[in-house]
Amino acid sequence: MSTKAETLGTAPTEPRRIIGKRLEKKDALAKAQGRLPYAADFSASDMLYAKVVRSPYAVAAIAEINTESAKTVPGVRAVLTAKDIPHNSIVSRFGQSTDLGRQFEGTYRVLAEDQVRYYGEPVVLIAADSPEIAEKAAELIDVEYEPMPGVFTVQDAMKQGAPGVGGEKSNVVSHFEVRRGNVEEAFASADVIVENTYTVPMADHAYLEPESGMAWMDENGVLVIRVATQVIEHCYDIADILALSHSQVRVAGTWVGGGFGGKEDMTVEPYIAVLAWATKRPVKLTFTRQDSLIGHGKRHPFTMTYKTGVKRTGELVAVKAELIADAGAYVTLTPWVLLYATANACGPYEVPHVEISATAVLTNNCPSSAYRGFGAVQPNVAYESQMDELARQLGMGPVEFRRKNLIQQGSQLPHGHHYDRPVLADTVGSQVWEAIQARPLPSPRGDLRFGRGIAYSMTSYGRLMFLRDTSRCWIRLERDGTAVVRCGVPDIGGGQVSSLRFIVCEELGLGVDQVEVYNADSVLTPLAGTTTATRQLYMSGNATLAAAHELKRRLSEKAKSHLGPDIDRFAFEDGYIISQTDNRRVALSEIINECYHDGVEMYYEAQFNAPVVDIPTSAELNTPLFADYTFGAQAVDVAVDTKTGKVDVMRVVNGLDVGTVINRLNCEGQMEGGTVQNLGYALTEEVTAPDGIMTSTTFGEYLIPTTLDVPDIETIVIESGTGVGPYGAKGVGEPSCNGIAPAILNAIQDAVGIRVTSLPASPERVLSALQAL
Amino acid sequence: MTEKETPITLIVNGRTHRVFVSPSALLLNVLRDQLNVMGPKYGCGIGECGACSVLIDGELSLSCLTLAVSVMGHVITTVEAVVEDPVGKIVADKFLSHAAVQCGFCTPGMLVAATSLLQSERSPSEEDIRQHLRGNLCRCTGYAALVRSVQDAAESLDGEPDHEMRAGN
């Protein structure tokens, strides 16, 4: 195993003590020892256990729900249906966003009302003294369903006269376009044109921690929800559901056992909230794995038809693409995902003539929603397959061909963004390709054929700028020279909390054991926004930096009487403030005590505001959407067994321009983990649901990678220092998973000469493509 | 629900507990709900993820598939005691220094599994490690750091006198 790190671009102007080092996360020890409490580890003495009764049909009218016999079971404390919930249906918002027009609205329904739209849709809630009693009561719930015809493919859903999933005439719920130049004229001038239709499946996050939480009414009548979530701001949605005021609901987030977007929508919160509110007792709910796989939104399946034209000399002339996304049975975050996909449809390439049409359609499948990559991953599979195919037909190397077409600083992106930041995509891609080529591919042996492929990626970090994103962080210095940080950031395992700790340590010259971070409480910590969109380091990191800077300013003012007036030359190191002019020093704690004595506030809450743009006013995009992007490349070597069709990934090189490394261990860990998560997407993972009835409801059927499926992974970390996060950092979480799937498809093509256009590239699929040769 | 509960004796991490369980009670649930031993995690309930891994008489076992009544009198060791064992302590150290812990939910089970390997095989190959950990799913790390940690732990143990697993101490 090898891990290589390189630094390019702007070197840091001053040596850093903490930032960029290989540091252990403080929470890791308690996690390893089994001492760190997750949501399912909490309980209360008088607690009730919740059970969600789900629909066994994908599409059915609910004629009647009889709960009487369930209610008579001893120990059953509540049996609720939609009519028992003050506002069972709410218009879902997106984190902290304001009203953004109908295209961005989605109905959120706690329980099905007169009809179920998808298999497993919640219909009845039960709270009982034990899980066994709740289970028994669930068996006695008598729902009279009248099965109805449904639509399970986007093609069927778009047909004239198709059943309306949401009760409206059309199942189309979102549509965006990008137009530049004249694609038809451009295709006429192209020397080579490649056309393909790609399909990518519904995929599950498969975090190891099933959804869990507990809710109770506190002594003041405030509803408290302790839950594993990526979004503590769902307290406002819960308040709306129960017709409570916003100040009457508190979400206390726990350490989260994996999120990847799957704990971005509400999970158990509405169920336990409603039951605790109805029974006035603490209510706990932990999903079974089956509940989890059936009950949360998935990565959108896409059908993507691409036509790409290029000159003989290698310059792209036109891309025309039609993207169709399966939204599933409710809108959830679909419009946002589709917007990302539309903006990402051409990848990191300069294309003079572009026509993108993207449409999302309701079906009676499980709702699709947020998943790591959020609409950037699906088109990446298509455009990087197209790029590979074009390079082959032109007889050019994959890196050479891409180099001719990459965007550069100052390029105009097709959706209307003048991108004025440095683009190191070629540096990343060249190094990744060089690294994979350092070892030759094996020669064919027996049924095995070997191949090599590469794919590039461009992934935004930070939310859509028209959402006017904000984050806040509060720091207090103690008299002994230690610090307390409060920030609403949920930590889902990516080191979100430890990054903030390291920033405070770096700025104030403290050791990692001298800073405590308190996080993820919608009331007790300043709201920091969602742990989604690869935004927390960027947003909360900048807020933390700003708070630390203000405290440093106050301390420096006070330290003048000790060190002289030249505060620009003060350094904060190892518990001292040091004048770099003459090396005079004073203990940090002494200055803090002086500040306390003189009434200088030794706490500060900073807010970081992301840059903003106006909301798009038409479906045709012509405005910047994201503040910045992370550029990456992944290369793989594969072995294809021509007898069985099995693809084995032997090596992976994952390279990213991360801007600046905050914690090198975390950064590399994210890159390795992202690689493997989407290696599963490429080869084995697929949510299966014939006629809407989900059959992949265990890890025996939904196959995520194991230790045996994963190769050597080499990470190449480039530091351009050009990101918009603290110290020039870019985002890593989502970018690290992008690129691997098309790289594998391109390597399969290299090995056996077939273009797999549907994921996963399962043995069956590869074998049938081989047999069609 | 109306299953008759019977008293049994469980030896967990060196302590003897008297608990009342139904014949169908699973060891995982008894550990978590009755003995407040929270290290073993529920990840799937059907033996497909390894998050509930414990040692039973030193053998790697899935507590979600084990009936509590079937391990009466046997020595049950969870992550809480494994990290006090000299081998387990080294594995935990290496998990930290290689950042093999991200969300951490699979970690207790993974740590128990990795330690059980190094207790029986002091110099495992990379293939041995991958084979031994194949039943422990992790969605965050991509396994690379985990495999590196176990390799590093094995190197640290190399040349040291054999550590006896002191299960139950």
CSV table of C-alpha atoms in Angstrom, one decimal, chain A residues 151-326:
chain,number,residue,atom,x,y,z
A,151,VAL,CA,-45.6,3.7,-13.4
A,152,PHE,CA,-42.2,2.3,-12.7
A,153,THR,CA,-40.0,3.6,-15.5
A,154,VAL,CA,-39.5,7.2,-16.6
A,155,GLN,CA,-40.5,6.1,-20.1
A,156,ASP,CA,-43.9,4.9,-18.9
A,157,ALA,CA,-44.3,7.9,-16.6
A,158,MET,CA,-43.8,10.3,-19.5
A,159,LYS,CA,-46.4,8.6,-21.8
A,160,GLN,CA,-49.6,10.4,-22.7
A,161,GLY,CA,-52.3,9.3,-20.3
A,162,ALA,CA,-49.9,7.8,-17.8
A,163,PRO,CA,-51.3,7.6,-14.3
A,164,GLY,CA,-50.4,10.8,-12.4
A,165,VAL,CA,-48.2,9.8,-9.5
A,166,GLY,CA,-48.8,13.0,-7.6
A,167,GLY,CA,-52.4,13.4,-8.7
A,168,GLU,CA,-51.4,15.9,-11.4
A,169,LYS,CA,-51.7,15.4,-15.2
A,170,SER,CA,-48.0,15.4,-15.9
A,171,ASN,CA,-45.4,13.4,-14.0
A,172,VAL,CA,-42.7,15.9,-15.0
A,173,VAL,CA,-41.6,17.7,-11.9
A,174,SER,CA,-38.5,19.6,-13.0
A,175,HIS,CA,-36.8,20.7,-16.1
A,176,PHE,CA,-33.6,22.6,-16.9
A,177,GLU,CA,-31.8,23.5,-20.1
A,178,VAL,CA,-28.5,24.8,-21.2
A,179,ARG,CA,-28.0,26.3,-24.7
A,180,ARG,CA,-24.9,27.7,-26.2
A,181,GLY,CA,-24.2,28.3,-29.9
A,182,ASN,CA,-25.7,26.0,-32.5
A,183,VAL,CA,-25.1,22.3,-32.0
A,184,GLU,CA,-26.6,21.2,-35.3
A,185,GLU,CA,-24.3,23.4,-37.3
A,186,ALA,CA,-21.4,22.3,-35.1
A,187,PHE,CA,-22.1,18.6,-35.6
A,188,ALA,CA,-22.0,19.2,-39.3
A,189,SER,CA,-18.5,20.5,-39.0
A,190,ALA,CA,-17.3,17.6,-36.7
A,191,ASP,CA,-15.0,14.9,-37.9
A,192,VAL,CA,-15.9,12.3,-35.4
A,193,ILE,CA,-19.2,12.0,-33.5
A,194,VAL,CA,-19.9,9.6,-30.7
A,195,GLU,CA,-23.5,8.9,-29.6
A,196,ASN,CA,-24.5,6.7,-26.7
A,197,THR,CA,-27.2,6.2,-24.2
A,198,TYR,CA,-26.1,5.6,-20.6
A,199,THR,CA,-28.2,4.3,-17.7
A,200,VAL,CA,-27.2,4.4,-14.1
A,201,PRO,CA,-29.2,2.7,-11.4
A,202,MET,CA,-30.9,3.6,-8.2
A,203,ALA,CA,-28.3,3.3,-5.5
A,204,ASP,CA,-28.3,3.2,-1.7
A,205,HIS,CA,-26.0,5.0,0.8
A,206,ALA,CA,-25.6,1.9,2.9
A,207,TYR,CA,-24.2,3.6,5.9
A,208,LEU,CA,-23.5,1.1,8.6
A,209,GLU,CA,-25.6,3.0,11.2
A,210,PRO,CA,-29.3,2.5,10.6
A,211,GLU,CA,-31.4,5.6,11.2
A,212,SER,CA,-32.2,6.2,14.9
A,213,GLY,CA,-33.4,8.8,17.3
A,214,MET,CA,-35.3,9.5,20.5
A,215,ALA,CA,-37.8,12.3,21.1
A,216,TRP,CA,-39.4,13.7,24.3
A,217,MET,CA,-41.2,16.7,25.7
A,218,ASP,CA,-38.9,18.5,28.2
A,219,GLU,CA,-40.0,20.2,31.4
A,220,ASN,CA,-40.8,23.4,29.5
A,221,GLY,CA,-42.9,21.7,26.9
A,222,VAL,CA,-40.2,21.9,24.3
A,223,LEU,CA,-40.0,18.9,22.0
A,224,VAL,CA,-36.5,17.6,22.0
A,225,ILE,CA,-35.3,15.2,19.3
A,226,ARG,CA,-31.9,13.5,19.7
A,227,VAL,CA,-31.2,12.0,16.3
A,228,ALA,CA,-28.5,10.9,13.9
A,229,THR,CA,-28.9,13.6,11.2
A,230,GLN,CA,-27.0,15.6,8.7
A,231,VAL,CA,-29.4,18.5,9.1
A,232,ILE,CA,-30.4,19.7,12.6
A,233,GLU,CA,-32.4,22.6,10.9
A,234,HIS,CA,-35.2,20.1,10.4
A,235,CYS,CA,-36.4,21.3,13.8
A,236,TYR,CA,-38.3,23.9,11.7
A,237,ASP,CA,-40.0,21.2,9.6
A,238,ILE,CA,-41.0,19.3,12.7
A,239,ALA,CA,-42.4,22.5,14.2
A,240,ASP,CA,-44.5,23.0,11.1
A,241,ILE,CA,-45.8,19.4,11.1
A,242,LEU,CA,-46.9,19.7,14.8
A,243,ALA,CA,-48.1,23.3,14.5
A,244,LEU,CA,-45.6,24.3,17.2
A,245,SER,CA,-43.6,27.5,17.2
A,246,HIS,CA,-40.0,27.3,15.9
A,247,SER,CA,-38.7,27.9,19.4
A,248,GLN,CA,-40.5,24.9,20.7
A,249,VAL,CA,-38.6,22.2,18.9
A,250,ARG,CA,-35.0,21.4,19.5
A,251,VAL,CA,-32.8,18.9,17.6
A,252,ALA,CA,-29.8,17.6,19.4
A,253,GLY,CA,-27.7,15.8,16.8
A,254,THR,CA,-25.6,12.8,17.7
A,255,TRP,CA,-22.3,11.6,16.2
A,256,VAL,CA,-23.6,10.1,12.9
A,257,GLY,CA,-22.6,6.6,11.8
A,258,GLY,CA,-22.3,7.6,8.1
A,259,GLY,CA,-24.6,9.9,6.1
A,260,PHE,CA,-23.5,10.3,2.4
A,261,GLY,CA,-26.7,12.3,1.8
A,262,GLY,CA,-29.0,9.6,3.2
A,263,LYS,CA,-29.5,11.4,6.5
A,264,GLU,CA,-30.1,14.8,4.8
A,265,ASP,CA,-33.8,14.4,4.5
A,266,MET,CA,-35.7,13.8,7.7
A,267,THR,CA,-35.4,10.1,8.7
A,268,VAL,CA,-37.1,9.0,12.0
A,269,GLU,CA,-37.6,12.6,13.3
A,270,PRO,CA,-41.3,13.1,12.3
A,271,TYR,CA,-42.3,9.6,13.6
A,272,ILE,CA,-40.7,10.0,17.0
A,273,ALA,CA,-41.7,13.6,17.3
A,274,VAL,CA,-45.4,13.0,16.6
A,275,LEU,CA,-45.5,10.0,18.9
A,276,ALA,CA,-43.7,11.8,21.8
A,277,TRP,CA,-46.0,14.8,21.3
A,278,ALA,CA,-49.1,12.5,21.4
A,279,THR,CA,-48.0,10.3,24.3
A,280,LYS,CA,-46.0,12.9,26.3
A,281,ARG,CA,-43.4,10.1,26.9
A,282,PRO,CA,-39.9,9.6,25.4
A,283,VAL,CA,-40.2,7.6,22.2
A,284,LYS,CA,-37.3,5.8,20.5
A,285,LEU,CA,-37.1,4.4,17.0
A,286,THR,CA,-34.2,2.6,15.4
A,287,PHE,CA,-34.8,1.4,11.9
A,288,THR,CA,-34.1,-2.2,11.0
A,289,ARG,CA,-31.7,-2.5,8.0
A,290,GLN,CA,-34.8,-3.5,6.0
A,291,ASP,CA,-36.6,-0.3,7.2
A,292,SER,CA,-33.5,1.7,6.3
A,293,LEU,CA,-33.1,0.3,2.8
A,294,ILE,CA,-36.9,0.6,2.0
A,295,GLY,CA,-37.4,3.8,3.9
A,296,HIS,CA,-34.9,6.5,2.7
A,297,GLY,CA,-34.4,8.3,-0.6
A,298,LYS,CA,-31.9,6.9,-3.1
A,299,ARG,CA,-29.4,8.2,-5.7
A,300,HIS,CA,-31.4,9.1,-8.8
A,301,PRO,CA,-31.4,6.7,-11.6
A,302,PHE,CA,-30.6,8.6,-14.9
A,303,THR,CA,-31.0,7.8,-18.5
A,304,MET,CA,-28.5,10.0,-20.4
A,305,THR,CA,-28.3,10.2,-24.2
A,306,TYR,CA,-25.1,12.0,-25.3
A,307,LYS,CA,-23.9,13.1,-28.7
A,308,THR,CA,-20.4,14.5,-28.7
A,309,GLY,CA,-18.6,15.9,-31.8
A,310,VAL,CA,-14.9,16.6,-32.2
A,311,LYS,CA,-12.5,17.8,-34.8
A,312,ARG,CA,-9.8,15.5,-36.1
A,313,THR,CA,-7.2,17.6,-34.3
A,314,GLY,CA,-9.0,16.8,-31.0
A,315,GLU,CA,-11.0,19.9,-30.2
A,316,LEU,CA,-14.5,19.4,-28.9
A,317,VAL,CA,-17.1,21.2,-31.0
A,318,ALA,CA,-20.4,20.2,-29.6
A,319,VAL,CA,-22.2,18.3,-26.9
A,320,LYS,CA,-25.9,17.5,-27.0
A,321,ALA,CA,-27.3,15.7,-24.1
A,322,GLU,CA,-30.7,14.6,-22.8
A,323,LEU,CA,-30.8,13.7,-19.2
A,324,ILE,CA,-33.9,12.0,-17.7
A,325,ALA,CA,-34.0,11.4,-13.9
A,326,ASP,CA,-36.3,9.1,-12.0
